[in-house]
Short mmCIF file of C-alpha atoms in Angstrom, two decimals:
data_model
loop_
_atom_site.label_atom_id
_atom_site.label_comp_id
_atom_site.label_asym_id
_atom_site.label_seq_id
_atom_site.Cartn_x
_atom_site.Cartn_y
_atom_site.Cartn_z
CA MET A 24 -0.05 -0.08 0.05
CA PRO A 25 1.23 3.52 -0.82
CA ARG A 26 1.38 5.84 2.12
CA PHE A 27 -1.30 8.56 1.68
CA GLY A 28 -0.47 10.49 4.75
CA GLU A 29 0.23 13.78 2.68
CA LEU A 30 -3.34 13.79 1.22
CA SER A 31 -4.74 16.16 3.74
CA ASN A 32 -8.19 16.34 2.10
CA LEU A 33 -8.78 12.63 1.77
CA ARG A 34 -12.12 11.65 3.06
CA CYS A 35 -12.48 7.92 2.16
CA LEU A 36 -10.03 5.15 1.51
CA PHE A 37 -11.73 1.97 0.31
CA VAL A 38 -9.44 -0.76 -0.94
CA ALA A 39 -11.40 -3.90 0.38
CA GLY A 40 -11.51 -7.13 -1.57
CA ASN A 41 -8.06 -6.98 -3.10
CA ILE A 42 -4.70 -8.91 -2.88
CA ILE A 43 -2.84 -6.40 -0.87
CA GLU A 44 0.38 -7.71 0.84
CA ASP A 45 1.38 -5.33 3.60
CA ASP A 46 1.42 -4.77 7.43
CA ILE A 47 -1.55 -3.20 8.79
CA SER A 48 0.71 -0.45 10.06
CA PHE A 49 -0.01 1.62 7.01
CA VAL A 50 -3.22 2.77 8.55
CA SER A 51 -1.17 4.71 11.01
CA SER A 52 0.14 6.78 8.08
CA LEU A 53 -3.34 8.11 7.62
CA THR A 54 -3.18 10.39 10.95
CA ASN A 55 -2.52 13.36 8.83
CA CYS A 56 -5.55 13.01 6.92
CA THR A 57 -7.69 15.11 9.28
CA SER A 58 -10.79 15.06 7.02
CA LEU A 59 -10.87 11.26 6.79
CA GLN A 60 -14.39 9.86 7.34
CA GLY A 61 -14.21 6.23 6.20
CA ILE A 62 -11.46 3.51 5.98
CA ASP A 63 -12.26 0.08 4.58
CA VAL A 64 -9.27 -2.32 4.04
CA GLY A 65 -11.23 -5.60 4.68
CA ASP A 66 -11.11 -8.84 2.74
CA ASN A 67 -7.48 -8.71 2.07
CA PRO A 68 -6.33 -11.90 3.28
CA PHE A 69 -2.56 -11.11 3.09
CA VAL A 70 -2.53 -8.06 5.36
CA ILE A 71 -0.78 -8.94 8.54
CA GLY A 72 0.40 -7.37 11.81
CA SER A 73 -1.46 -5.89 14.73
CA ILE A 74 -3.40 -2.51 15.39
CA THR A 75 -1.15 -0.31 17.35
CA ASP A 76 -2.33 2.42 19.83
CA THR A 77 -1.71 5.05 17.14
CA ILE A 78 -5.16 4.32 15.92
CA ALA A 79 -6.24 6.89 18.41
CA ASN A 80 -4.65 9.59 16.32
CA LEU A 81 -6.84 9.12 13.24
CA SER A 82 -9.22 11.80 12.17
CA SER A 83 -11.98 12.67 14.89
CA HIS A 84 -14.49 12.81 11.91
CA LEU A 85 -13.91 9.12 11.21
CA GLU A 86 -17.36 7.26 10.99
CA LYS A 87 -16.44 4.00 9.31
CA LEU A 88 -13.54 1.67 10.02
CA GLY A 89 -13.41 -1.67 8.43
CA ILE A 90 -10.43 -4.09 9.06
CA TYR A 91 -11.89 -7.69 8.50
CA LEU A 92 -11.08 -10.89 6.91
CA THR A 93 -7.33 -10.21 7.17
CA GLN A 94 -4.36 -11.93 9.12
CA ILE A 95 -4.17 -9.26 11.88
CA VAL A 96 -3.40 -10.36 15.41
CA GLY A 97 -3.26 -8.81 18.92
CA LYS A 98 -5.52 -7.15 21.04
CA ILE A 99 -8.12 -4.38 20.49
CA HIS A 100 -6.53 -1.39 22.13
CA SER A 101 -8.18 0.73 24.74
CA GLU A 102 -7.37 3.75 22.59
CA ILE A 103 -9.97 2.87 20.03
CA GLY A 104 -12.48 4.59 22.48
CA SER A 105 -10.95 7.80 21.29
CA LEU A 106 -12.61 7.40 18.08
CA VAL A 107 -15.86 8.91 19.38
CA GLY A 108 -17.29 9.79 15.83
CA LEU A 109 -17.35 6.17 14.84
CA LYS A 110 -20.79 4.84 13.56
CA HIS A 111 -19.53 1.66 12.05
CA LEU A 112 -16.81 -0.66 13.43
CA ARG A 113 -15.96 -3.90 11.56
CA LEU A 114 -13.09 -5.97 13.00
CA SER A 115 -14.64 -9.46 12.29
CA ASN A 116 -12.87 -12.67 10.92
CA ASN A 117 -9.34 -11.79 12.16
CA ASN A 118 -7.10 -13.37 14.84
CA LEU A 119 -7.81 -10.67 17.50
CA GLU A 120 -7.66 -12.04 21.12
CA GLY A 121 -8.31 -10.66 24.65
CA PRO A 122 -11.19 -8.91 26.32
CA ILE A 123 -13.04 -6.03 24.58
CA PRO A 124 -11.82 -2.87 26.16
CA LEU A 125 -14.01 -0.89 28.43
CA SER A 126 -13.21 2.21 26.48
CA ILE A 127 -15.63 1.06 23.70
CA GLY A 128 -18.49 2.27 25.86
CA ARG A 129 -17.34 5.88 25.06
CA ILE A 130 -18.18 5.55 21.31
CA PHE A 131 -21.71 6.68 21.87
CA ASN A 132 -22.49 7.19 18.08
CA LEU A 133 -21.79 3.54 17.35
CA GLN A 134 -24.57 1.78 15.26
CA ILE A 135 -22.88 -1.35 13.76
CA LEU A 136 -20.27 -3.24 15.72
CA GLU A 137 -18.89 -6.51 14.28
CA LEU A 138 -16.24 -8.41 16.13
CA GLY A 139 -17.29 -11.92 15.13
CA GLY A 140 -14.81 -14.76 14.00
CA ASN A 141 -11.96 -13.87 16.19
CA ARG A 142 -10.54 -15.39 19.64
CA LEU A 143 -11.81 -12.65 22.03
CA THR A 144 -12.42 -13.73 25.54
CA SER A 145 -13.89 -12.82 28.87
CA ARG A 146 -17.37 -11.29 29.36
CA ILE A 147 -19.33 -8.85 27.34
CA PRO A 148 -18.59 -5.67 29.31
CA PRO A 149 -21.73 -3.93 30.71
CA VAL A 150 -20.67 -0.52 29.27
CA PHE A 151 -22.39 -1.92 25.98
CA GLY A 152 -25.46 -0.46 27.59
CA ASN A 153 -24.07 2.96 26.78
CA LEU A 154 -24.41 2.40 23.21
CA THR A 155 -27.82 3.34 22.89
CA LEU A 156 -27.85 3.94 19.01
CA LEU A 157 -26.50 0.41 18.37
CA TYR A 158 -28.81 -1.57 15.90
CA SER A 159 -26.46 -4.39 14.89
CA LEU A 160 -24.08 -6.31 17.16
CA SER A 161 -22.17 -9.34 16.01
CA LEU A 162 -20.03 -11.29 18.55
CA GLU A 163 -20.29 -14.67 17.03
CA ARG A 164 -17.60 -17.41 16.85
CA ASN A 165 -15.43 -16.20 19.81
CA ASN A 166 -14.70 -17.37 23.26
CA PHE A 167 -16.90 -15.02 25.34
CA SER A 168 -18.28 -16.59 28.65
CA GLY A 169 -20.58 -15.48 31.52
CA THR A 170 -24.08 -14.37 31.29
CA ILE A 171 -25.61 -12.16 28.70
CA PRO A 172 -25.54 -8.52 30.14
CA THR A 173 -28.97 -7.09 31.01
CA SER A 174 -27.34 -3.80 30.07
CA LEU A 175 -28.04 -4.59 26.41
CA ALA A 176 -31.68 -3.60 27.25
CA ASN A 177 -30.58 -0.10 26.96
CA CYS A 178 -29.89 -0.74 23.18
CA THR A 179 -33.46 -0.15 22.22
CA LYS A 180 -32.87 0.25 18.57
CA MET A 181 -31.24 -3.32 18.29
CA GLN A 182 -32.44 -5.11 15.25
CA MET A 183 -29.71 -7.69 14.80
CA LEU A 184 -28.17 -9.49 17.60
CA ASP A 185 -25.73 -12.40 16.93
CA LEU A 186 -24.03 -14.06 20.14
CA SER A 187 -23.86 -17.58 18.62
CA ILE A 188 -20.96 -20.00 19.08
CA ASN A 189 -19.50 -18.89 22.26
CA ASN A 190 -19.71 -20.02 25.94
CA PHE A 191 -22.47 -17.94 27.22
CA ASP A 192 -24.31 -19.59 30.36
CA GLY A 193 -27.33 -18.87 32.52
CA PRO A 194 -30.77 -17.79 31.39
CA ILE A 195 -31.86 -15.68 28.60
CA PRO A 196 -32.35 -12.12 30.08
CA GLN A 197 -35.82 -11.15 29.70
CA GLU A 198 -34.98 -7.45 29.82
CA ILE A 199 -33.37 -7.48 26.34
CA LEU A 200 -36.58 -8.97 24.97
CA ILE A 201 -39.04 -6.25 26.18
CA SER A 202 -37.00 -3.34 25.10
CA THR A 203 -35.41 -4.15 21.66
CA VAL A 204 -37.09 -4.33 18.26
CA CYS A 205 -34.98 -7.44 16.92
CA ASN A 206 -35.82 -8.91 13.67
CA PHE A 207 -32.68 -11.36 13.90
CA LEU A 208 -31.70 -13.08 17.08
CA ASP A 209 -29.01 -15.83 17.13
CA LEU A 210 -28.02 -17.31 20.51
CA SER A 211 -27.18 -20.81 19.27
CA HIS A 212 -24.23 -22.88 20.22
CA ASN A 213 -23.88 -21.73 23.76
CA ALA A 214 -24.65 -23.25 27.31
CA LEU A 215 -27.75 -21.26 28.06
CA THR A 216 -30.06 -22.75 30.67
CA ASN A 217 -33.71 -22.56 32.03
CA SER A 218 -36.86 -22.06 29.88
CA ILE A 219 -37.52 -19.67 26.86
CA PRO A 220 -38.78 -16.49 28.45
CA LEU A 221 -42.40 -15.70 27.71
CA GLU A 222 -41.41 -12.08 26.75
CA PHE A 223 -40.37 -13.34 23.40
CA GLY A 224 -43.87 -12.79 22.42
CA SER A 225 -43.23 -8.93 22.53
CA LEU A 226 -40.76 -9.24 19.39
CA ARG A 227 -43.51 -8.68 16.72
CA ASN A 228 -40.81 -7.88 14.06
CA LEU A 229 -38.76 -10.89 14.66
CA GLU A 230 -38.01 -12.73 11.43
CA GLU A 231 -35.45 -15.36 12.50
CA LEU A 232 -34.80 -16.89 15.91
CA ASP A 233 -32.11 -19.44 16.61
CA LEU A 234 -31.74 -20.91 20.00
CA SER A 235 -30.38 -24.29 18.98
CA ASN A 236 -27.56 -26.19 20.71
CA ASN A 237 -28.06 -24.89 24.36
CA LYS A 238 -29.29 -26.46 27.37
CA LEU A 239 -32.77 -24.80 27.36
CA SER A 240 -35.60 -26.87 28.89
CA GLY A 241 -39.24 -26.78 29.73
CA LEU A 242 -42.06 -26.12 27.35
CA ILE A 243 -42.03 -24.22 24.12
CA PRO A 244 -43.89 -20.99 25.12
CA ARG A 245 -47.29 -20.35 23.48
CA SER A 246 -46.30 -16.60 23.25
CA LEU A 247 -44.18 -17.53 20.31
CA GLY A 248 -47.24 -17.52 18.41
CA THR A 249 -47.49 -13.71 18.52
CA CYS A 250 -44.24 -13.28 16.67
CA VAL A 251 -46.32 -12.93 13.43
CA SER A 252 -43.16 -12.01 11.34
CA LEU A 253 -41.22 -15.04 12.06
CA GLU A 254 -39.95 -16.97 9.12
CA GLY A 255 -37.27 -19.34 10.69
CA LEU A 256 -37.37 -21.00 14.15
CA TYR A 257 -34.58 -23.35 15.19
CA LEU A 258 -34.93 -24.87 18.64
CA HIS A 259 -33.19 -28.07 17.94
CA ASP A 260 -30.52 -29.69 20.19
CA ASN A 261 -32.13 -28.74 23.56
CA LEU A 262 -34.09 -30.38 26.50
CA PHE A 263 -37.74 -29.07 25.44
CA GLU A 264 -40.52 -31.32 26.46
CA GLY A 265 -44.15 -31.37 26.06
CA GLU A 266 -46.34 -30.83 22.95
CA ILE A 267 -45.84 -28.29 20.05
CA PRO A 268 -48.17 -25.38 20.89
CA LYS A 269 -51.03 -24.96 18.65
CA GLU A 270 -50.42 -21.22 18.90
CA LEU A 271 -47.58 -21.58 16.34
CA SER A 272 -50.26 -21.96 13.70
CA SER A 273 -50.48 -18.20 13.71
CA LEU A 274 -47.16 -17.93 12.07
CA MET A 275 -48.35 -17.60 8.60
CA GLY A 276 -44.88 -16.72 7.24
CA LEU A 277 -43.07 -19.63 8.92
CA THR A 278 -40.85 -21.59 6.26
CA ASP A 279 -38.43 -23.16 8.38
CA LEU A 280 -38.81 -25.09 11.74
CA ASP A 281 -36.35 -27.31 13.55
CA LEU A 282 -37.39 -28.89 16.77
CA SER A 283 -35.07 -32.01 16.34
CA LEU A 284 -33.27 -33.65 19.18
CA ASN A 285 -35.46 -32.61 22.13
CA ASN A 286 -37.90 -34.65 24.36
CA LEU A 287 -41.00 -33.34 22.67
CA SER A 288 -44.02 -35.57 22.58
CA GLY A 289 -47.74 -35.76 21.67
CA SER A 290 -49.22 -35.77 18.17
CA ILE A 291 -47.81 -33.69 15.31
CA PRO A 292 -49.85 -30.72 14.17
CA SER A 293 -50.70 -30.42 10.51
CA PHE A 294 -50.25 -26.69 10.34
CA LEU A 295 -46.42 -26.89 10.29
CA GLY A 296 -44.35 -25.58 7.44
CA ASN A 297 -40.90 -27.03 6.33
CA LEU A 298 -39.70 -28.85 9.60
CA ASN A 299 -37.35 -31.11 11.15
CA LEU A 300 -38.93 -33.07 14.13
CA SER A 301 -36.46 -35.91 14.28
CA PHE A 302 -35.40 -37.62 17.48
CA ASN A 303 -38.20 -36.64 19.77
CA SER A 304 -41.02 -38.82 21.27
CA PHE A 305 -43.87 -37.91 19.08
CA GLN A 306 -46.74 -40.32 18.82
CA GLY A 307 -49.74 -41.22 16.63
CA ARG A 308 -50.74 -40.55 13.16
CA VAL A 309 -48.66 -38.36 10.80
CA PRO A 310 -50.74 -35.88 8.72
CA THR A 311 -51.04 -36.33 4.85
CA THR A 312 -51.89 -32.76 3.98
CA GLY A 313 -49.84 -29.58 3.61
CA VAL A 314 -46.05 -29.97 3.91
CA PHE A 315 -46.49 -33.62 4.81
CA LYS A 316 -47.07 -34.40 1.26
CA ASN A 317 -43.53 -33.50 0.59
CA THR A 318 -40.95 -35.86 1.91
CA SER A 319 -38.04 -33.47 1.18
CA ALA A 320 -39.52 -30.94 3.48
CA ILE A 321 -39.80 -32.92 6.71
CA SER A 322 -37.65 -35.14 8.89
CA LEU A 323 -39.29 -37.57 11.34
CA GLU A 324 -36.37 -39.80 12.07
CA GLY A 325 -36.13 -41.32 15.37
CA ASN A 326 -39.96 -41.03 16.50
CA ILE A 327 -40.66 -44.67 16.69
CA GLU A 328 -44.26 -44.29 17.69
CA LEU A 329 -45.41 -42.66 14.61
CA CYS A 330 -47.67 -44.27 11.97
CA GLY A 331 -49.51 -43.47 8.77
CA GLY A 332 -48.47 -40.69 6.64
CA ILE A 333 -47.83 -40.92 2.95
CA LEU A 334 -46.31 -44.13 1.49
CA GLU A 335 -42.95 -42.44 0.83
CA LEU A 336 -42.29 -41.89 4.70
CA ASP A 337 -42.29 -45.75 5.04
CA LEU A 338 -44.03 -45.74 8.38
CA PRO A 339 -46.24 -48.58 9.81
CA PRO A 340 -50.07 -48.26 9.11
CA CYS A 341 -52.08 -46.85 11.84
CA THR A 342 -54.24 -49.21 13.83
CA SER A 343 -56.48 -48.85 16.78
CA THR A 344 -53.52 -50.14 18.90
CA SER A 345 -50.79 -47.69 17.58
CA VAL A 346 -53.12 -44.61 17.66
CA ALA A 347 -54.04 -45.41 21.17
CA SER A 348 -50.58 -46.29 22.35
CA LYS A 349 -50.35 -43.34 24.55
CA LYS A 350 -53.45 -44.55 26.46
CA LYS A 351 -51.93 -48.12 26.94
CA ASN A 352 -48.93 -46.42 28.62
CA LEU A 353 -51.05 -45.00 31.41
CA SER A 354 -50.05 -46.25 34.78
CA THR A 355 -52.67 -48.16 36.91
CA PRO A 356 -53.32 -45.20 39.31
CA LEU A 357 -54.08 -43.07 36.32
CA LYS A 358 -56.44 -45.82 34.77
CA ILE A 359 -58.58 -45.51 38.09
CA GLY A 360 -58.02 -41.85 38.63
CA ILE A 361 -59.39 -40.63 35.37
CA PRO A 362 -62.88 -42.29 35.38
CA VAL A 363 -63.26 -41.24 38.97
CA ALA A 364 -62.41 -37.63 38.08
CA GLY A 365 -64.76 -37.99 35.11
CA VAL A 366 -67.70 -39.03 37.46
CA ALA A 367 -66.89 -36.17 39.78
CA ALA A 368 -66.82 -33.60 36.92
CA ILE A 369 -70.24 -34.90 35.77
CA LEU A 370 -71.58 -34.45 39.20
CA CYS A 371 -70.24 -30.90 39.59
CA PHE A 372 -71.77 -30.13 36.20
CA VAL A 373 -75.26 -31.39 37.20
CA VAL A 374 -75.17 -29.29 40.43
CA PHE A 375 -74.00 -26.24 38.36
CA ILE A 376 -76.91 -26.60 35.86
CA TYR A 377 -79.34 -27.03 38.76
CA LYS A 378 -78.29 -23.86 40.49
CA ARG A 379 -78.17 -22.01 37.25
CA ARG A 380 -81.82 -22.60 36.51
CA THR A 381 -82.80 -21.04 39.84
CA PRO A 382 -82.59 -17.23 39.04
CA ASP A 383 -80.67 -14.92 41.33
CA LYS A 384 -82.37 -11.61 41.82
CA ASN A 385 -79.00 -9.93 42.58
CA MET A 386 -77.38 -10.87 39.24
CA PRO A 387 -77.22 -8.03 36.88
CA TYR A 388 -78.92 -8.39 33.27
CA VAL A 389 -76.73 -9.68 30.72
CA PRO A 390 -77.90 -8.94 27.11
CA SER A 391 -77.81 -11.70 24.61
CA PHE A 392 -75.99 -11.52 21.37
CA THR A 393 -77.87 -14.13 19.50
CA GLY A 394 -78.77 -13.11 15.94
CA ILE A 395 -76.17 -10.33 15.84
CA ARG A 396 -73.91 -10.52 12.70
CA PHE A 397 -70.40 -9.67 13.49
CA LEU A 398 -67.97 -8.11 10.81
CA SER A 399 -65.93 -10.75 9.07
CA LEU A 400 -62.18 -9.78 8.64
CA SER A 401 -59.47 -11.56 6.88
CA TYR A 402 -55.93 -12.10 8.22
CA ALA A 403 -54.60 -9.58 5.89
CA ASP A 404 -57.24 -6.95 7.24
CA LEU A 405 -56.18 -7.59 10.80
CA LEU A 406 -52.45 -7.24 9.88
CA LYS A 407 -53.11 -3.91 8.09
CA GLY A 408 -55.48 -2.63 10.69
CA THR A 409 -53.06 -3.25 13.55
CA SER A 410 -49.91 -1.97 11.42
CA GLY A 411 -48.64 -5.49 11.57
CA PHE A 412 -49.76 -6.14 15.15
CA ALA A 413 -47.52 -3.18 16.27
CA GLU A 414 -47.00 -2.74 20.00
CA THR A 415 -48.26 0.74 19.70
CA ASN A 416 -51.79 -0.57 18.95
CA LEU A 417 -51.61 -3.07 21.82
CA VAL A 418 -54.43 -2.52 24.31
CA GLY A 419 -53.43 -5.28 26.56
CA PHE A 420 -52.85 -9.10 27.00
CA GLY A 421 -54.01 -11.83 29.22
CA ARG A 422 -53.69 -15.42 29.73
CA PHE A 423 -55.31 -16.43 26.32
CA GLY A 424 -54.30 -13.67 24.05
CA TYR A 425 -53.67 -10.01 22.95
CA VAL A 426 -56.10 -7.28 22.48
CA TYR A 427 -55.45 -4.59 19.84
#
């Protein structure tokens, strides 16, 4: 690289995607370019060396700095916090190591931060909460550990968050789900525990959610059914149990669903799109409609109690025995308890009807809606009328749904 330090009026230097063979120290020669606003030397696999502390002497007008897909090594110097005008910082896919310096919390204008594909360690510093304009954060494929900091909840403009392939543990902090407007969230390949927070239902703009390859457990929350923009949902390789919630049928745009390698059970709903349900404990008849007509769009391997489906799935035919296999697995106490509970329920119902037939003078009059015709609306009408089920139109929510 020629040295451009004498070009005092230089505003942008973009040489990305070439075959430059040089030491990254040539960036230091740009300190005399006081009008510099953008530097991009990324995607040059033969650029070597390390970023020195002289980076602090670059132009105070610098808004974009890209040094990615190179062979640079070393640490991210704390002096980088002096570049307070930065909006985009891309240092991904290098050989950087060590922790993220706390000084990064001084770059208040930062909007895009890409540090993925390095060997960075330690925890995410809580000063990330100072970066309130941040809308894209990529820290994937590093060696970060500890819990995900709740201070990320201050980044209310966050649209893309990728923390995958690290060593994060503990629960998913619900705070970051309530306050952000994410449309892409990838927390896969970590050691996250506990259940999926119900607050995921507040992410109405979420298009892709990947929580695979963690240690998450419990039930798949019904609140995911309110993420109406969701196209890809990946929950495989966890410890989820129970049935697939029918509320997922509300995800009209869902194209990819992977629930494989969990402890899910029950019957398979027919509303699902392209899906991987392999290695669970599903039971009963496989649907023959929708996506289940296409064997290339589904995977049911490792569910030994399934039957039926189209011929290409090569499953055993359903009989009264196979469909009712779940009933046969009931223990003796349950076989006795269920009929007893049923009789008790019938008796309670009879008493309820008897008391209801006796009018109560203190009860207020409740008008009947019999015969009233209600307005018929399509899903598209509802989507448009609520601005895509926007949170600003949300009146409230309860146990069974949301009111707009």
